[in-house]
PDB file of C-alpha atoms in Angstrom:
ATOM      1  CA  UNK A  11      45.550  42.168  -6.006  1.00 85.00           C
ATOM      2  CA  UNK A  12      48.260  39.770  -4.556  1.00 81.00           C
ATOM      3  CA  UNK A  13      46.928  36.435  -5.937  1.00 88.00           C
ATOM      4  CA  UNK A  14      44.029  35.814  -8.928  1.00 92.00           C
ATOM      5  CA  UNK A  15      42.995  32.737  -8.938  1.00 91.00           C
ATOM      6  CA  UNK A  16      41.413  31.801 -12.417  1.00 91.00           C
ATOM      7  CA  UNK A  17      41.015  28.125 -13.762  1.00 88.00           C
ATOM      8  CA  UNK A  18      38.391  25.627 -12.615  1.00 90.00           C
ATOM      9  CA  UNK A  19      39.088  23.063 -10.420  1.00 89.00           C
ATOM     10  CA  UNK A  20      41.673  23.584  -8.420  1.00 88.00           C
ATOM     11  CA  UNK A  21      43.073  23.411  -5.066  1.00 90.00           C
ATOM     12  CA  UNK A  22      45.344  25.798  -2.431  1.00 90.00           C
ATOM     13  CA  UNK A  23      46.617  24.318   1.154  1.00 90.00           C
ATOM     14  CA  UNK A  24      48.233  26.524   3.217  1.00 89.00           C
ATOM     15  CA  UNK A  25      48.280  29.837   1.274  1.00 89.00           C
ATOM     16  CA  UNK A  26      50.055  32.614   3.525  1.00 91.00           C
ATOM     17  CA  UNK A  27      50.612  36.285   2.731  1.00 91.00           C
ATOM     18  CA  UNK A  28      51.780  39.122   3.419  1.00 91.00           C
ATOM     19  CA  UNK A  29      49.824  42.521   2.138  1.00 90.00           C
ATOM     20  CA  UNK A  30      52.590  44.926   1.068  1.00 91.00           C
ATOM     21  CA  UNK A  31      54.418  46.994   4.107  1.00 90.00           C
ATOM     22  CA  UNK A  32      54.158  50.993   1.759  1.00 91.00           C
ATOM     23  CA  UNK A  33      51.018  51.833  -0.105  1.00 91.00           C
ATOM     24  CA  UNK A  34      48.283  54.262   0.465  1.00 89.00           C
ATOM     25  CA  UNK A  35      44.524  54.513   1.491  1.00 89.00           C
ATOM     26  CA  UNK A  36      44.432  54.121  -2.102  1.00 90.00           C
ATOM     27  CA  UNK A  37      45.533  50.613  -2.853  1.00 89.00           C
ATOM     28  CA  UNK A  38      42.346  49.675  -0.314  1.00 88.00           C
ATOM     29  CA  UNK A  39      40.010  51.626  -2.562  1.00 91.00           C
ATOM     30  CA  UNK A  40      40.595  50.862  -5.872  1.00 93.00           C
ATOM     31  CA  UNK A  41      39.759  46.684  -4.022  1.00 92.00           C
ATOM     32  CA  UNK A  42      43.133  44.821  -4.115  1.00 93.00           C
ATOM     33  CA  UNK A  43      42.787  41.506  -1.744  1.00 94.00           C
ATOM     34  CA  UNK A  44      45.290  39.287  -1.220  1.00 93.00           C
ATOM     35  CA  UNK A  45      43.576  36.005  -2.767  1.00 93.00           C
ATOM     36  CA  UNK A  46      40.857  36.194  -5.356  1.00 94.00           C
ATOM     37  CA  UNK A  47      39.237  33.971  -7.144  1.00 94.00           C
ATOM     38  CA  UNK A  48      37.687  35.236 -10.407  1.00 93.00           C
ATOM     39  CA  UNK A  49      34.735  35.374 -11.046  1.00 93.00           C
ATOM     40  CA  UNK A  50      34.665  33.176 -13.717  1.00 92.00           C
ATOM     41  CA  UNK A  51      35.487  30.272 -11.638  1.00 93.00           C
ATOM     42  CA  UNK A  52      32.507  27.539 -10.591  1.00 93.00           C
ATOM     43  CA  UNK A  53      34.789  25.335  -8.819  1.00 92.00           C
ATOM     44  CA  UNK A  54      37.604  25.754  -5.965  1.00 92.00           C
ATOM     45  CA  UNK A  55      38.839  25.030  -3.054  1.00 90.00           C
ATOM     46  CA  UNK A  56      41.769  26.177  -0.016  1.00 91.00           C
ATOM     47  CA  UNK A  57      42.232  25.209   3.103  1.00 89.00           C
ATOM     48  CA  UNK A  58      44.128  27.834   5.373  1.00 87.00           C
ATOM     49  CA  UNK A  59      44.606  31.213   2.698  1.00 89.00           C
ATOM     50  CA  UNK A  60      46.323  33.275   5.973  1.00 90.00           C
ATOM     51  CA  UNK A  61      46.461  37.142   5.175  1.00 92.00           C
ATOM     52  CA  UNK A  62      49.037  39.323   7.229  1.00 90.00           C
ATOM     53  CA  UNK A  63      48.748  42.798   7.207  1.00 90.00           C
ATOM     54  CA  UNK A  64      51.671  45.363   8.810  1.00 89.00           C
ATOM     55  CA  UNK A  65      50.884  48.704   6.775  1.00 89.00           C
ATOM     56  CA  UNK A  66      53.495  50.679   8.047  1.00 89.00           C
ATOM     57  CA  UNK A  67      53.014  54.415   6.475  1.00 90.00           C
ATOM     58  CA  UNK A  68      49.813  55.735   6.255  1.00 90.00           C
ATOM     59  CA  UNK A  69      46.123  54.329   7.814  1.00 90.00           C
ATOM     60  CA  UNK A  70      44.887  51.721   5.018  1.00 91.00           C
ATOM     61  CA  UNK A  71      42.117  49.638   5.641  1.00 93.00           C
ATOM     62  CA  UNK A  72      41.178  46.694   3.415  1.00 93.00           C
ATOM     63  CA  UNK A  73      37.204  46.150   3.175  1.00 93.00           C
ATOM     64  CA  UNK A  74      37.960  42.132   2.667  1.00 93.00           C
ATOM     65  CA  UNK A  75      40.138  39.618   2.533  1.00 93.00           C
ATOM     66  CA  UNK A  76      40.183  37.298   0.000  1.00 94.00           C
ATOM     67  CA  UNK A  77      37.467  38.305  -2.458  1.00 95.00           C
ATOM     68  CA  UNK A  78      35.706  34.292  -4.835  1.00 94.00           C
ATOM     69  CA  UNK A  79      32.317  33.933  -6.812  1.00 94.00           C
ATOM     70  CA  UNK A  80      29.799  33.017  -4.615  1.00 92.00           C
ATOM     71  CA  UNK A  81      29.955  29.648  -5.410  1.00 92.00           C
ATOM     72  CA  UNK A  82      33.072  28.898  -4.202  1.00 90.00           C
ATOM     73  CA  UNK A  83      32.663  30.889  -1.051  1.00 89.00           C
ATOM     74  CA  UNK A  84      31.987  28.038   1.097  1.00 86.00           C
ATOM     75  CA  UNK A  85      35.120  26.023   0.062  1.00 88.00           C
ATOM     76  CA  UNK A  86      37.118  28.348   1.314  1.00 88.00           C
ATOM     77  CA  UNK A  87      38.060  25.965   4.348  1.00 87.00           C
ATOM     78  CA  UNK A  88      39.796  27.845   8.107  1.00 86.00           C
ATOM     79  CA  UNK A  89      40.591  31.013   6.494  1.00 89.00           C
ATOM     80  CA  UNK A  90      42.711  33.927   8.532  1.00 87.00           C
ATOM     81  CA  UNK A  91      43.977  37.161   9.356  1.00 88.00           C
ATOM     82  CA  UNK A  92      47.098  38.042  11.253  1.00 87.00           C
ATOM     83  CA  UNK A  93      47.375  41.504  11.905  1.00 86.00           C
ATOM     84  CA  UNK A  94      51.425  42.208  12.840  1.00 86.00           C
ATOM     85  CA  UNK A  95      51.458  46.050  12.860  1.00 84.00           C
ATOM     86  CA  UNK A  96      51.323  49.477  11.858  1.00 85.00           C
ATOM     87  CA  UNK A  97      48.037  51.005  10.816  1.00 88.00           C
ATOM     88  CA  UNK A  98      44.362  50.132   9.782  1.00 89.00           C
ATOM     89  CA  UNK A  99      44.210  47.035   8.850  1.00 90.00           C
ATOM     90  CA  UNK A 100      41.755  44.517   7.423  1.00 91.00           C
ATOM     91  CA  UNK A 101      37.480  44.928   7.854  1.00 90.00           C
ATOM     92  CA  UNK A 102      35.984  41.411   7.056  1.00 90.00           C
ATOM     93  CA  UNK A 103      37.595  38.531   6.126  1.00 89.00           C
ATOM     94  CA  UNK A 104      35.762  36.835   3.375  1.00 91.00           C
ATOM     95  CA  UNK A 105      33.832  38.938   0.130  1.00 92.00           C
ATOM     96  CA  UNK A 106      32.486  40.881   3.228  1.00 90.00           C
ATOM     97  CA  UNK A 107      31.652  38.648   5.975  1.00 87.00           C
ATOM     98  CA  UNK A 108      33.665  37.338   9.028  1.00 85.00           C
ATOM     99  CA  UNK A 109      35.919  38.456  11.844  1.00 85.00           C
ATOM    100  CA  UNK A 110      38.557  41.176  10.886  1.00 85.00           C
ATOM    101  CA  UNK A 111      41.823  43.398  12.009  1.00 87.00           C
ATOM    102  CA  UNK A 112      43.982  46.763  12.599  1.00 85.00           C
ATOM    103  CA  UNK A 113      44.339  48.842  14.863  1.00 75.00           C
ATOM    104  CA  UNK A 114      44.899  47.102  17.889  1.00 58.00           C
ATOM    105  CA  UNK A 115      48.032  48.426  19.454  1.00 58.00           C
ATOM    106  CA  UNK A 116      50.268  45.603  18.341  1.00 60.00           C
ATOM    107  CA  UNK A 117      49.824  41.903  17.259  1.00 60.00           C
ATOM    108  CA  UNK A 118      46.231  40.074  16.892  1.00 62.00           C
ATOM    109  CA  UNK A 119      44.819  36.426  15.021  1.00 63.00           C
ATOM    110  CA  UNK A 120      41.493  35.904  13.720  1.00 67.00           C
ATOM    111  CA  UNK A 121      40.142  32.235  12.715  1.00 63.00           C
ATOM    112  CA  UNK A 122      37.520  32.597  10.275  1.00 65.00           C
ATOM    113  CA  UNK A 123      35.656  28.552  11.597  1.00 60.00           C
ATOM    114  CA  UNK A 124      33.944  28.679   8.829  1.00 58.00           C
ATOM    115  CA  UNK A 125      34.186  25.046   8.517  1.00 53.00           C
ATOM    116  CA  UNK A 126      30.859  24.333  11.599  1.00 48.00           C
ATOM    117  CA  UNK A 127      28.751  26.495   9.654  1.00 47.00           C
ATOM    118  CA  UNK A 128      25.649  24.601   7.633  1.00 42.00           C
ATOM    119  CA  UNK A 129      26.248  28.269   5.337  1.00 47.00           C
ATOM    120  CA  UNK A 130      29.690  27.977   4.358  1.00 46.00           C
ATOM    121  CA  UNK A 131      30.362  23.910   4.064  1.00 44.00           C
ATOM    122  CA  UNK A 132      32.793  23.641   1.274  1.00 43.00           C
ATOM    123  CA  UNK A 133      30.798  23.358  -1.527  1.00 43.00           C
ATOM    124  CA  UNK A 134      32.254  19.226  -2.324  1.00 42.00           C
ATOM    125  CA  UNK A 135      31.203  18.375   1.793  1.00 41.00           C
ATOM    126  CA  UNK A 136      28.490  17.030   0.487  1.00 43.00           C
ATOM    127  CA  UNK A 137      28.968  15.036  -2.705  1.00 46.00           C
ATOM    128  CA  UNK A 138      32.154  13.834  -0.744  1.00 53.00           C
ATOM    129  CA  UNK A 139      30.606  10.803   1.117  1.00 58.00           C
ATOM    130  CA  UNK A 140      30.925   8.737  -1.610  1.00 57.00           C
ATOM    131  CA  UNK A 141      34.970   8.989  -2.249  1.00 64.00           C
ATOM    132  CA  UNK A 142      35.249   8.116   1.637  1.00 65.00           C
ATOM    133  CA  UNK A 143      32.450   4.796  -0.002  1.00 69.00           C
ATOM    134  CA  UNK A 144      34.468   3.917  -2.335  1.00 72.00           C
ATOM    135  CA  UNK A 145      37.038   4.165   0.363  1.00 74.00           C
ATOM    136  CA  UNK A 146      36.067   1.532   2.823  1.00 80.00           C
ATOM    137  CA  UNK A 147      35.054  -0.848  -0.561  1.00 81.00           C
ATOM    138  CA  UNK A 148      38.861  -0.697  -1.851  1.00 83.00           C
ATOM    139  CA  UNK A 149      39.728  -1.764   1.956  1.00 81.00           C
ATOM    140  CA  UNK A 150      37.839  -4.452   2.443  1.00 86.00           C
ATOM    141  CA  UNK A 151      38.324  -5.317  -1.956  1.00 88.00           C
ATOM    142  CA  UNK A 152      42.157  -5.851  -0.786  1.00 86.00           C
ATOM    143  CA  UNK A 153      41.542  -7.463   2.802  1.00 86.00           C
ATOM    144  CA  UNK A 154      39.236  -9.933   0.879  1.00 88.00           C
ATOM    145  CA  UNK A 155      41.957 -10.419  -1.468  1.00 87.00           C
ATOM    146  CA  UNK A 156      44.533 -11.115   0.702  1.00 84.00           C
ATOM    147  CA  UNK A 157      42.634 -13.757   2.637  1.00 84.00           C
ATOM    148  CA  UNK A 158      41.494 -15.193  -0.483  1.00 83.00           C
ATOM    149  CA  UNK A 159      45.859 -16.061  -1.532  1.00 81.00           C
ATOM    150  CA  UNK A 160      46.721 -17.043   2.396  1.00 79.00           C
ATOM    151  CA  UNK A 161      44.069 -19.078   1.744  1.00 79.00           C
ATOM    152  CA  UNK A 162      45.323 -20.905  -1.736  1.00 78.00           C
ATOM    153  CA  UNK A 163      48.860 -20.140  -0.504  1.00 78.00           C
ATOM    154  CA  UNK A 164      47.404 -23.159   2.226  1.00 74.00           C
ATOM    155  CA  UNK A 165      48.327 -21.103   4.816  1.00 67.00           C
ATOM    156  CA  UNK A 166      46.304 -21.009   7.893  1.00 57.00           C
ATOM    157  CA  UNK A 167      43.913 -17.942   8.881  1.00 51.00           C
ATOM    158  CA  UNK A 168      43.801 -17.892  12.200  1.00 55.00           C
ATOM    159  CA  UNK A 169      47.043 -18.933  13.237  1.00 51.00           C
ATOM    160  CA  UNK A 170      49.629 -17.696  10.763  1.00 53.00           C
ATOM    161  CA  UNK A 171      50.849 -22.187   9.901  1.00 54.00           C
ATOM    162  CA  UNK A 172      50.862 -24.437   6.864  1.00 55.00           C
ATOM    163  CA  UNK A 173      47.327 -26.397   6.107  1.00 52.00           C
ATOM    164  CA  UNK A 174      48.596 -30.189   7.250  1.00 53.00           C
ATOM    165  CA  UNK A 175      45.642 -30.685   4.332  1.00 53.00           C
ATOM    166  CA  UNK A 176      47.131 -28.794   1.226  1.00 52.00           C
ATOM    167  CA  UNK A 177      46.841 -31.924  -2.151  1.00 52.00           C
ATOM    168  CA  UNK A 178      43.756 -32.857  -0.453  1.00 52.00           C
ATOM    169  CA  UNK A 179      45.421 -36.167   1.607  1.00 51.00           C
ATOM    170  CA  UNK A 180      45.600 -35.810   5.724  1.00 50.00           C
ATOM    171  CA  UNK A 181      49.867 -35.857   5.738  1.00 49.00           C
ATOM    172  CA  UNK A 182      49.796 -37.438  10.170  1.00 50.00           C
ATOM    173  CA  UNK A 183      48.482 -40.162   8.799  1.00 48.00           C
ATOM    174  CA  UNK A 184      50.451 -40.996   5.949  1.00 47.00           C
ATOM    175  CA  UNK A 185      53.747 -40.193   8.454  1.00 49.00           C
ATOM    176  CA  UNK A 186      52.066 -42.553  10.848  1.00 49.00           C
ATOM    177  CA  UNK A 187      51.238 -45.408   7.978  1.00 48.00           C
ATOM    178  CA  UNK A 188      55.241 -44.759   6.880  1.00 49.00           C
ATOM    179  CA  UNK A 189      56.809 -45.282  10.483  1.00 49.00           C
ATOM    180  CA  UNK A 190      54.491 -48.922  10.811  1.00 48.00           C
TER     181      UNK A 190
END
């Protein structure tokens, strides 16, 4: 395996892996993958994992590019495969599902668009609504705090000018009396 992730709660963004160029078919027969999440992991998210193949010397067919526990599979978002050239390829994207690439006579790119499918939604997606709600509440509270501070400082909310009645007296009538 090129990478093995063993810890809970991890996040990976835009990981790119080129599989070894000079391996024989036995390499794939042993079940090696480009990205593996250990079977004991219960929470992990990854966005944009890309796996590239150029099996230069031998006909090598990997069964899958990415291997994860079933509970984590849906949180691997938008993985993709690229066949650069060479022999063989990859039969599937993740855990035996999704498109494969290979032996097309040249460059080939396949995306596994699992972000649009209900069965492959990230496991954390259904719980993330509260994060948006908390963010909106914090924003609203910050705006209210700023408005309260501006009012306390005597700045007019509508026009940004200082209020004429900061201390409770009418400053225009005070000027008129002084002039008389």
